[in-house]
CSV table of C-alpha atoms in Angstrom, one decimal:
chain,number,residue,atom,x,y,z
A,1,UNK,CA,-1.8,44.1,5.0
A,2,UNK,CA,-0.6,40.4,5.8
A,3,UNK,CA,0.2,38.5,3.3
A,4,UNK,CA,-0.7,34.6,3.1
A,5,UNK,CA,1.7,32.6,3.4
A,6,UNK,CA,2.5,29.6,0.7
A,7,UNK,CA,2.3,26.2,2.2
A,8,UNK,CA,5.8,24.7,2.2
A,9,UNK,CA,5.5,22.2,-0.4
A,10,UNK,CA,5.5,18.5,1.4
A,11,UNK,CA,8.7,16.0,0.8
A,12,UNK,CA,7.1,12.4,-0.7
A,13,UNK,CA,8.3,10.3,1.0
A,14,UNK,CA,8.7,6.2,-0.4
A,15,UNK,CA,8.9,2.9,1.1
A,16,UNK,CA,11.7,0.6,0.0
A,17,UNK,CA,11.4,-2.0,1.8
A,18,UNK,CA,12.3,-6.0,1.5
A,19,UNK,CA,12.9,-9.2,3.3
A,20,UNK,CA,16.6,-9.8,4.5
A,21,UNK,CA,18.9,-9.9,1.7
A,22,UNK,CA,16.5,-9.1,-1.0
A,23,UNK,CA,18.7,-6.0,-2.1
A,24,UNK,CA,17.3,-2.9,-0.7
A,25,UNK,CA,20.6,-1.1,-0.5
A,26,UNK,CA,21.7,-2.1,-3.2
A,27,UNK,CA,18.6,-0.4,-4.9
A,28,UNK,CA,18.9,2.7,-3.1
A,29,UNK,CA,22.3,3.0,-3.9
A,30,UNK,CA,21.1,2.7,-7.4
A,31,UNK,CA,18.5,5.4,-7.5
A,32,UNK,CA,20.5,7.7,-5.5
A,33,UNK,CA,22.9,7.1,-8.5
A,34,UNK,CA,20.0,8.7,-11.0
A,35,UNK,CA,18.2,11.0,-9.1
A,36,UNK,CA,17.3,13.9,-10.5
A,37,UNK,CA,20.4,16.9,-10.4
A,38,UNK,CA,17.8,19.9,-9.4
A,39,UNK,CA,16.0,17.7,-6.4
A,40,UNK,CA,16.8,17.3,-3.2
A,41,UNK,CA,16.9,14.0,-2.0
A,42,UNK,CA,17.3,12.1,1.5
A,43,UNK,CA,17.3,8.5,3.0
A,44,UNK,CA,16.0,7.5,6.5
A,45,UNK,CA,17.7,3.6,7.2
A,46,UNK,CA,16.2,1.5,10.4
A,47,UNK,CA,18.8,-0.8,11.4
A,48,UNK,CA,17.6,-3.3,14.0
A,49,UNK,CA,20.7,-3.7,15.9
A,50,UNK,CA,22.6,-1.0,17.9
A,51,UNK,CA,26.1,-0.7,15.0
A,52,UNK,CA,24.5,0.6,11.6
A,53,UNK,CA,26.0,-0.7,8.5
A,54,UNK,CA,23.8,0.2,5.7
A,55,UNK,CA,23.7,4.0,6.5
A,56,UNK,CA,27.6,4.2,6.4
A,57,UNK,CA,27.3,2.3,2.8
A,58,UNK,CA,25.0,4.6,1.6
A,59,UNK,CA,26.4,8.0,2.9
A,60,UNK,CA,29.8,7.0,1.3
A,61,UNK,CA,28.5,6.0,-1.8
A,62,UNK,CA,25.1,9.0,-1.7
A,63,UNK,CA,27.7,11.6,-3.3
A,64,UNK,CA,26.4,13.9,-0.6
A,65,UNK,CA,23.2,13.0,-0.3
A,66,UNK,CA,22.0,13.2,3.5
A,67,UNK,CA,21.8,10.2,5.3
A,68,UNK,CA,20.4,9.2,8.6
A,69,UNK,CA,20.0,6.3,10.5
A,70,UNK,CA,17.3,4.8,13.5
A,71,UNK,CA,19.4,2.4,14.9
A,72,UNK,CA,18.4,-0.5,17.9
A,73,UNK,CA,15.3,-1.4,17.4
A,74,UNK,CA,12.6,-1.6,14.7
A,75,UNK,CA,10.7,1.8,13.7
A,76,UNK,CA,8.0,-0.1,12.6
A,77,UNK,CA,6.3,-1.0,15.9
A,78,UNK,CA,8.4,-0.3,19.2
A,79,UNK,CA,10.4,2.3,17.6
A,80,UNK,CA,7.8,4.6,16.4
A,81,UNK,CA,8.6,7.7,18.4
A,82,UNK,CA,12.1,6.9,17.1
A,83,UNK,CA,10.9,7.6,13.8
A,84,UNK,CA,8.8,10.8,14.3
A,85,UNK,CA,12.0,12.2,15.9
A,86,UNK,CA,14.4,10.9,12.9
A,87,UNK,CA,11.9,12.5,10.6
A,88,UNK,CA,10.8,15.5,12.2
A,89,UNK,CA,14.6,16.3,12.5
A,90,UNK,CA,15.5,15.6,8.6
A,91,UNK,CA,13.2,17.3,7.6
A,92,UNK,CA,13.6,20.1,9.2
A,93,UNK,CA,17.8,20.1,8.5
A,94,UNK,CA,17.4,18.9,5.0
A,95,UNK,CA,13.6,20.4,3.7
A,96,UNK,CA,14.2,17.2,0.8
A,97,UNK,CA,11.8,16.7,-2.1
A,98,UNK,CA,11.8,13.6,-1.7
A,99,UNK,CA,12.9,11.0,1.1
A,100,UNK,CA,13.9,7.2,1.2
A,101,UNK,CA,13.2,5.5,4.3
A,102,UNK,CA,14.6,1.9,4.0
A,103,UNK,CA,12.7,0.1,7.1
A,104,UNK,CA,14.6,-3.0,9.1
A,105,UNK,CA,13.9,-6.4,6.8
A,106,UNK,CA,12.5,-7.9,10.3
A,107,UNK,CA,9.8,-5.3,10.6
A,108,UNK,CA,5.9,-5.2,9.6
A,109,UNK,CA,6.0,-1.6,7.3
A,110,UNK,CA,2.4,-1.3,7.8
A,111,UNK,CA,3.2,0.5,11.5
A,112,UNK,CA,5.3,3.1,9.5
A,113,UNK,CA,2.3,4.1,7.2
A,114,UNK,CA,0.3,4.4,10.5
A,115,UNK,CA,2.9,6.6,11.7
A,116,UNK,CA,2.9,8.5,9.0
A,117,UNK,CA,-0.8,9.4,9.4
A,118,UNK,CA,0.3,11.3,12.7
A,119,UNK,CA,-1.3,14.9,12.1
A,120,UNK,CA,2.0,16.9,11.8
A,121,UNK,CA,3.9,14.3,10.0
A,122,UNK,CA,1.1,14.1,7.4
A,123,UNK,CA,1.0,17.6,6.7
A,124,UNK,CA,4.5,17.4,5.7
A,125,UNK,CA,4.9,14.2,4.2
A,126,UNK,CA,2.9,12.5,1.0
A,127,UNK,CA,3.2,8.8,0.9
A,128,UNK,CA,4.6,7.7,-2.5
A,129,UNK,CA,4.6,4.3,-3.9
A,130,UNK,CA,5.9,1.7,-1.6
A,131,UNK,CA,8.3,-0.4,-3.1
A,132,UNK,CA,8.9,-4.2,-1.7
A,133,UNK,CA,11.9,-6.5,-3.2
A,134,UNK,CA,12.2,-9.6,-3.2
A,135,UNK,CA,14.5,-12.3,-4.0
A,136,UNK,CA,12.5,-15.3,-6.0
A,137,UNK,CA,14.6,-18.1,-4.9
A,138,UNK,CA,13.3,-18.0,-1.1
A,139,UNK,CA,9.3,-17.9,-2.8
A,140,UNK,CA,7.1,-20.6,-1.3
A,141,UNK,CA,3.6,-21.6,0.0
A,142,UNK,CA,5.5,-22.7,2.9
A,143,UNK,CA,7.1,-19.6,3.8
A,144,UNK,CA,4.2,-17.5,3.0
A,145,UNK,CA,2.3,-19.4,5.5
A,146,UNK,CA,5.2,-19.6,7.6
A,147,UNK,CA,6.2,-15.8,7.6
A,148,UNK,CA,3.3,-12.9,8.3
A,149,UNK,CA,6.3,-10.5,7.8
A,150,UNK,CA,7.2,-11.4,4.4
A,151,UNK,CA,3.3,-12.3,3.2
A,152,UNK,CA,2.7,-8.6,4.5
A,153,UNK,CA,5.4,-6.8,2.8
A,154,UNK,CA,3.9,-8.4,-0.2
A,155,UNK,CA,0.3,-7.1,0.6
A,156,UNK,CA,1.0,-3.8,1.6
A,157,UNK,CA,3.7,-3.2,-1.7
A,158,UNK,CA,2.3,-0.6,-4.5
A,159,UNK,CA,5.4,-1.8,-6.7
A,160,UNK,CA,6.9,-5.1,-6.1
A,161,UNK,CA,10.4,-5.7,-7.8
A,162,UNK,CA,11.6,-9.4,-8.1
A,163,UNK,CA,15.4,-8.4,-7.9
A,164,UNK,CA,18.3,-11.4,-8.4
A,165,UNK,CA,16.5,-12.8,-11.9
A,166,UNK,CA,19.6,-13.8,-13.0
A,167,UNK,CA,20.5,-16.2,-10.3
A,168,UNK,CA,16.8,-17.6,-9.1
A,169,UNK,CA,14.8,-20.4,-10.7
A,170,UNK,CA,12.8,-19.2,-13.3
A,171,UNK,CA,9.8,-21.7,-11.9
A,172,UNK,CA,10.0,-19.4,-8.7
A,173,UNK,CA,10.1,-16.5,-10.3
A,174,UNK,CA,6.8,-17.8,-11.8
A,175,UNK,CA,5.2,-18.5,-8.8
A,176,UNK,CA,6.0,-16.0,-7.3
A,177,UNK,CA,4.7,-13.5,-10.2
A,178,UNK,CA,1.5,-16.0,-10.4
A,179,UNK,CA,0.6,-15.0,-6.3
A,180,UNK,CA,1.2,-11.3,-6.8
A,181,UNK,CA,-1.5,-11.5,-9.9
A,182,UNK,CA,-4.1,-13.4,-7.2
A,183,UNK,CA,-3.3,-10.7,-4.6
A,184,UNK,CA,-6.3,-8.0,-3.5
A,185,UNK,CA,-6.0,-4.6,-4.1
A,186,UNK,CA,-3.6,-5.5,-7.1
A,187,UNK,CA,-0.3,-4.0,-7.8
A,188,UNK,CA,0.5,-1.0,-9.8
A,189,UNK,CA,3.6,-2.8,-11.2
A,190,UNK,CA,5.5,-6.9,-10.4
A,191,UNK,CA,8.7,-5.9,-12.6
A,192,UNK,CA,11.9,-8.0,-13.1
A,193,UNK,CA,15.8,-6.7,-12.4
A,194,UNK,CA,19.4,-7.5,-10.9
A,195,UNK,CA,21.4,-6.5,-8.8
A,196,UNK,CA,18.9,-3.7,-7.6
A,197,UNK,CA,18.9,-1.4,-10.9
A,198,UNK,CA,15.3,-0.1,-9.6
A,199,UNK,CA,13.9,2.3,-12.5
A,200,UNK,CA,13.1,5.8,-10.6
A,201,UNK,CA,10.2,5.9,-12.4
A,202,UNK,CA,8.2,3.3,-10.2
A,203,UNK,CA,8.2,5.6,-7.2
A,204,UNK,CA,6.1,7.9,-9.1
A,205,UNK,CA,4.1,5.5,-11.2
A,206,UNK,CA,0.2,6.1,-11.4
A,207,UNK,CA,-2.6,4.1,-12.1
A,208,UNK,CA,-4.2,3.7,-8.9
A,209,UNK,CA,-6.7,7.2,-7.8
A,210,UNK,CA,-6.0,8.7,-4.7
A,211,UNK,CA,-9.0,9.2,-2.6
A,212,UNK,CA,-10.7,12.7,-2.6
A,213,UNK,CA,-13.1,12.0,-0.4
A,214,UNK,CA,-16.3,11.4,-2.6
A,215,UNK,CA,-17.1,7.9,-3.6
A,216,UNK,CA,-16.1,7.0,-7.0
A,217,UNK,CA,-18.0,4.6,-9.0
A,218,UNK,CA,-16.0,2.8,-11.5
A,219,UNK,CA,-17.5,0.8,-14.3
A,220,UNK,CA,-16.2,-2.2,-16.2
A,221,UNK,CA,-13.9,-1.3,-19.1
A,222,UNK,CA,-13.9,2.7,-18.0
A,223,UNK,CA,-11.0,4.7,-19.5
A,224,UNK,CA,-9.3,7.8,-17.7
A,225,UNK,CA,-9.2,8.7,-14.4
A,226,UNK,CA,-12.1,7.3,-13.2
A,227,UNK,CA,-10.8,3.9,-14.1
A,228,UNK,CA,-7.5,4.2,-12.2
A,229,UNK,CA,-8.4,2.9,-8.8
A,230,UNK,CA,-9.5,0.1,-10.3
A,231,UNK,CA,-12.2,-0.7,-8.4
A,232,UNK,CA,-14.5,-2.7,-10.6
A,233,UNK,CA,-11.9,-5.6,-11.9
A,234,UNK,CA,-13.7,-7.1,-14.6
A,235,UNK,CA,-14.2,-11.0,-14.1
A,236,UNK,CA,-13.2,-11.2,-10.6
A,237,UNK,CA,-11.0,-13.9,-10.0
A,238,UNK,CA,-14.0,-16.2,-9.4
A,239,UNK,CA,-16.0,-15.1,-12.2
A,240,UNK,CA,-15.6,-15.9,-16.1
A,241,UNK,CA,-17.5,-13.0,-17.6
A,242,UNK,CA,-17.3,-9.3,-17.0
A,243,UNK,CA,-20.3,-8.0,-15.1
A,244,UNK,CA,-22.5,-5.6,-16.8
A,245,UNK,CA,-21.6,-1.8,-15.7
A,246,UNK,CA,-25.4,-1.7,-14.4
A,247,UNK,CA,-24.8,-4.9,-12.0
A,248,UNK,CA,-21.6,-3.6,-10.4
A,249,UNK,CA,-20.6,-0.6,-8.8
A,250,UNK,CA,-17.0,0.3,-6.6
A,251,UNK,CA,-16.2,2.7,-4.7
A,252,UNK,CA,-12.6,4.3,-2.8
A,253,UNK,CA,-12.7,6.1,0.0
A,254,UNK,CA,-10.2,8.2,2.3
A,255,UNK,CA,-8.4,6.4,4.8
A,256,UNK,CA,-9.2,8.9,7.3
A,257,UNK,CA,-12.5,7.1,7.2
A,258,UNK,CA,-13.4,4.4,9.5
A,259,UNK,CA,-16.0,1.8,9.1
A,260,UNK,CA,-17.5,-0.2,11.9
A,261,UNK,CA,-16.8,-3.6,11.8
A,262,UNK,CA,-20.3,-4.9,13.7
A,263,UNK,CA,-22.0,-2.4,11.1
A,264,UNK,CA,-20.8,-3.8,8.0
A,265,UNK,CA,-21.9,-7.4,9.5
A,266,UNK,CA,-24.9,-6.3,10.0
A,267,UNK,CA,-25.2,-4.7,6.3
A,268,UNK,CA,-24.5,-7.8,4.9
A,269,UNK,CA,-27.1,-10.2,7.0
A,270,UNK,CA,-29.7,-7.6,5.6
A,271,UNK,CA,-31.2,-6.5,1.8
A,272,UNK,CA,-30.2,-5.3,0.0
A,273,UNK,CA,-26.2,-6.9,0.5
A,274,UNK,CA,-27.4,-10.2,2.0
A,275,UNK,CA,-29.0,-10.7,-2.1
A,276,UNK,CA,-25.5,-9.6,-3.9
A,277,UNK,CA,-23.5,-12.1,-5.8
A,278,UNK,CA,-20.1,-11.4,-5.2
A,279,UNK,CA,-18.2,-8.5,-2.8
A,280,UNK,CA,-14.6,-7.8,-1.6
A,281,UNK,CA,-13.3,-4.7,-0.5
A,282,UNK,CA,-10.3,-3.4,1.9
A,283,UNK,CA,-11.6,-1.2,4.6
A,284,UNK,CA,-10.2,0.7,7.6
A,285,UNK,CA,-11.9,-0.6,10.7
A,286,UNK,CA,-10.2,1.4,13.3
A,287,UNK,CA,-6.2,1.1,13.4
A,288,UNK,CA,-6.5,-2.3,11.8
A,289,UNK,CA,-7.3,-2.8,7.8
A,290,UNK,CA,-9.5,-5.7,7.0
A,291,UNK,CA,-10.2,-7.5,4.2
A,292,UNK,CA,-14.0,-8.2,3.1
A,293,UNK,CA,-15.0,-11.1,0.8
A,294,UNK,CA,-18.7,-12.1,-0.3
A,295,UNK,CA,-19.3,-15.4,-1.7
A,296,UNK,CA,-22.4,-17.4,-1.8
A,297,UNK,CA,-23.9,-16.0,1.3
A,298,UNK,CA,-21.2,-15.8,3.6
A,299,UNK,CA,-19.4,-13.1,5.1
A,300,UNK,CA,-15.5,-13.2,5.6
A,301,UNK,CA,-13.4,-10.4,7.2
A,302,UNK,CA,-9.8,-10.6,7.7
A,303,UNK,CA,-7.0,-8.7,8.5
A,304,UNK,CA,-4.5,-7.3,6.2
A,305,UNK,CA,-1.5,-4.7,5.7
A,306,UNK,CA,-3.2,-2.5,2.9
A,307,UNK,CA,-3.1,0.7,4.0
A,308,UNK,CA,-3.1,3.1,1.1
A,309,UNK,CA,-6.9,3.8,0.9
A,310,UNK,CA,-10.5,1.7,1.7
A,311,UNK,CA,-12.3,0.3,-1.3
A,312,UNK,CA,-15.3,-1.8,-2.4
A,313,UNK,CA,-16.6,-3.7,-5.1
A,314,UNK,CA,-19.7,-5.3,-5.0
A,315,UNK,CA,-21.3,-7.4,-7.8
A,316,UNK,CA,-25.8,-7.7,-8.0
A,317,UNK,CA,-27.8,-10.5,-9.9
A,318,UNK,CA,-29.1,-9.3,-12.9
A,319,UNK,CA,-32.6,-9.2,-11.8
A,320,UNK,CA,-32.2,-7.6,-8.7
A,321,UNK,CA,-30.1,-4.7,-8.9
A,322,UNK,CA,-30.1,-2.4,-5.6
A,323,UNK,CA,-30.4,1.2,-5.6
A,324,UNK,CA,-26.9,2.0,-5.5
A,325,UNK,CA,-27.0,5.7,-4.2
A,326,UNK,CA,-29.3,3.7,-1.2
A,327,UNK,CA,-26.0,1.7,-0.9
A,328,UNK,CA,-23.9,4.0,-0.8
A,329,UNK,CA,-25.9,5.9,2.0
A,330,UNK,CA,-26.0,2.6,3.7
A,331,UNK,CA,-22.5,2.4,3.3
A,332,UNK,CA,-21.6,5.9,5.0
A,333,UNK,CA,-23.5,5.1,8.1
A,334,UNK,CA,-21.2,3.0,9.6
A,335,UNK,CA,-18.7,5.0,8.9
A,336,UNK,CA,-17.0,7.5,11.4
A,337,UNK,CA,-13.6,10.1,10.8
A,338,UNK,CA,-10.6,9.2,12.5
C-alpha cells in the first residue's frame, strides 16, 4: 500500500524593500533580532554592484541565521534567473519557514513578484506582506513624478513603514501619510518608527482576502471576512455618500487570471458599464497590471506595480441597477488563465 505523501509545507516569503537609505537593513537586522526561537528563518540580499556589504552585516549580526546574497546586478529585472537559482538553492539547503529577501533600492520589486509566480517557485513559496520603507524627508510631488522606482515601491507595498520620524519634518511625514491614504488598492498598514524597529507582526498582518478563485461581492459597511478585501470602499474618494449595498458590487479575483485589455474597452463602450456612475479596479492584463478608472463616461487604463490580486468596484445609478450576476458573466468572458 503507498502511502501519500504530506506536501512540504511552503516557506513565506516577504518583501522588504526601500528606496536607497531608507533603512532596510537596519530593519532586517531588527526582526532577525525578534524572530520567533522555534522558526526557521532566512534572508536573500540583491546587491547591485559586484562587493556585497549588506549580506556581510547581516550574517554577523543574524546570530546564525542563514544569509545569502545575489550580487552584480539587480534581481528584479536582468537578474531574474539569478534569483530562481539563489532561491531554489536556499531553499533547498535551509527548508526556512520563513524568508527575507531584501531587493537592491535601484530595482522595480514588481519583476520579483512575477518571478515568484514561476510554477515551481510558487509551489514552494507563499508571498507574505510586502513591506516598503521610506524615509519622509526625501517625500515630494516632484520626486514622485520624477522617480517611477520610488512611486512604484509605494504602489506595489502591502505595509508601508515611514522609518527616521525622529529626524524628518513632520509636514513631510504628513504628506507623505496624506498620498499613501489617496493610493488604490489601499494599504493594509502606513505606520511610524526609527531607526528600523519594524514590528514582526506587520509581515503577517490581515485584512486584505486572498483570492480563492470565486468572485466575492463585498457590500458597504460588511463585517468579517467578506469585508477584508475591501473591495467596495465606501465614499470613493470622489464621492461624499456611501453607496447603497444594492448600487455597488466588488469583486477579487486570482491573479492567475487574465483579462483582455480590448475586451474590457469594449465592456465599457456598451450597457450595461457604459451607464455606471463610477468604476476602478486593478486588473492583470497579461504580464502587465493596469489600473482601471470610470468617471463620467470615460475610460482610463493605466499601468501599475500592484500585483497581489485583480479587483473591481463598480458603482450604478440608483435607477438603473444592472443585473450583476449578468456582469459578472460579462466580466469572465474576457478573461483567460495564465
Amino acid at each position: 500500500m503507498t502511502t501519500a505523501k504530506t506536501p512540504a509545507p511552503r516557506t513565506t516569503l516577504n518583501l522588504i524593500s526601500g528606496f536607497l537609505g531608507a533603512g532596510k537593513t537596519s530593519a532586517i537586522l531588527h526582526l532577525l533580532r525578534h524572530h520567533p526561537a522555534g522558526e526557521r528563518w532566512a534572508v536573500l540580499v540583491n546587491e547591485f554592484g559586484e562587493v556585497g556589504i549588506d549580506g556581510g552585516v547581516l550574517e554577523d549580526a543574524g546570530g546564525g541565521i542563514p544569509v545569502r546574497e545575489v550580487s552584480g546586478g539587480c534581481i528584479c529585472c536582468t537578474g531574474a534567473m539569478n534569483l530562481r537559482v539563489a532561491l531554489t538553492r536556499l531553499l533547498r539547503e535551509v527548508r526556512p519557514n520563513r524568508l527575507l529577501l531584501e531587493p537592491t533600492g535601484l530595482g522595480h520589486p514588481a519583476g520579483i513578484v512575477d518571478t515568484l509566480r514561476d510554477p515551481w517557485l510558487a509551489g514552494a513559496v507563499r508571498l507574505g506582506n510586502i513591506i516598503t520603507l521610506v524615509d519622509p524627508s526625501g517625500f515630494s510631488q516632484e520626486r514622485l513624478e520624477q522617480s517611477l522606482i520610488y512611486a512604484d515601491q509605494l504602489s506595489l507595498a502591502d505595509v508601508v513603514v515611514l522609518n527616521k520620524t525622529d529626524v524628518a519634518p513632520e509636514e513631510r511625514i504628513r504628506a507623505l501619510e496624506a498620498h499613501l491614504a489617496g493610493l488604490y488598492p489601499p494599504k493594509l498598514a502606513v505606520v511610524r518608527t526609527t531607526r528600523g524597529a519594524l514590528d514582526p507582526a506587520l509581515l503577517d498582518l490581515e485584512g486584505r482576502a486572498r483570492p480563492g478563485g470565486a468572485f466575492t461581492p463585498v457590500q458597504p459597511g460588511a463585517a468579517g471576512p467578506e469585508a477584508a478585501c475591501p473591495l467596495t470602499t465606501p465614499g470613493l474618494p470622489d464621492h461624499g455618500q456611501a453607496p447603497q449595498a444594492d448600487t455597488a458590487r466588488g469583486w477579487c479575483f486570482p491573479p492567475e487570471l487574465i483579462f483582455d485589455r480590448k475586451g474590457l474597452e469594449a465592456l465599457f463602450a456598451a450597457p450595461p458599464f457604459h451607464a455606471l456612475t463610477r468604476a476602478k479596479g486593478v486588473l492583470r492584463t497579461g504580464r502587465e497590471w493596469q489600473r482601471l478608472d470610470w468617471a463620467e463616461g470615460r475610460l482610463e487604463i493605466t499601468p501599475i506595480t500592484w500585483r497581489r490580486d485583480s479587483r473591481l468596484e463598480l458603482i450604478a445609478p440608483e435607477d438603473a441597477v444592472p443585473d450583476w450576476t449578468d456582469v459578472e458573466t460579462r466580466l469572465r468572458a474576457v478573461t483567460r488563465t495564465g
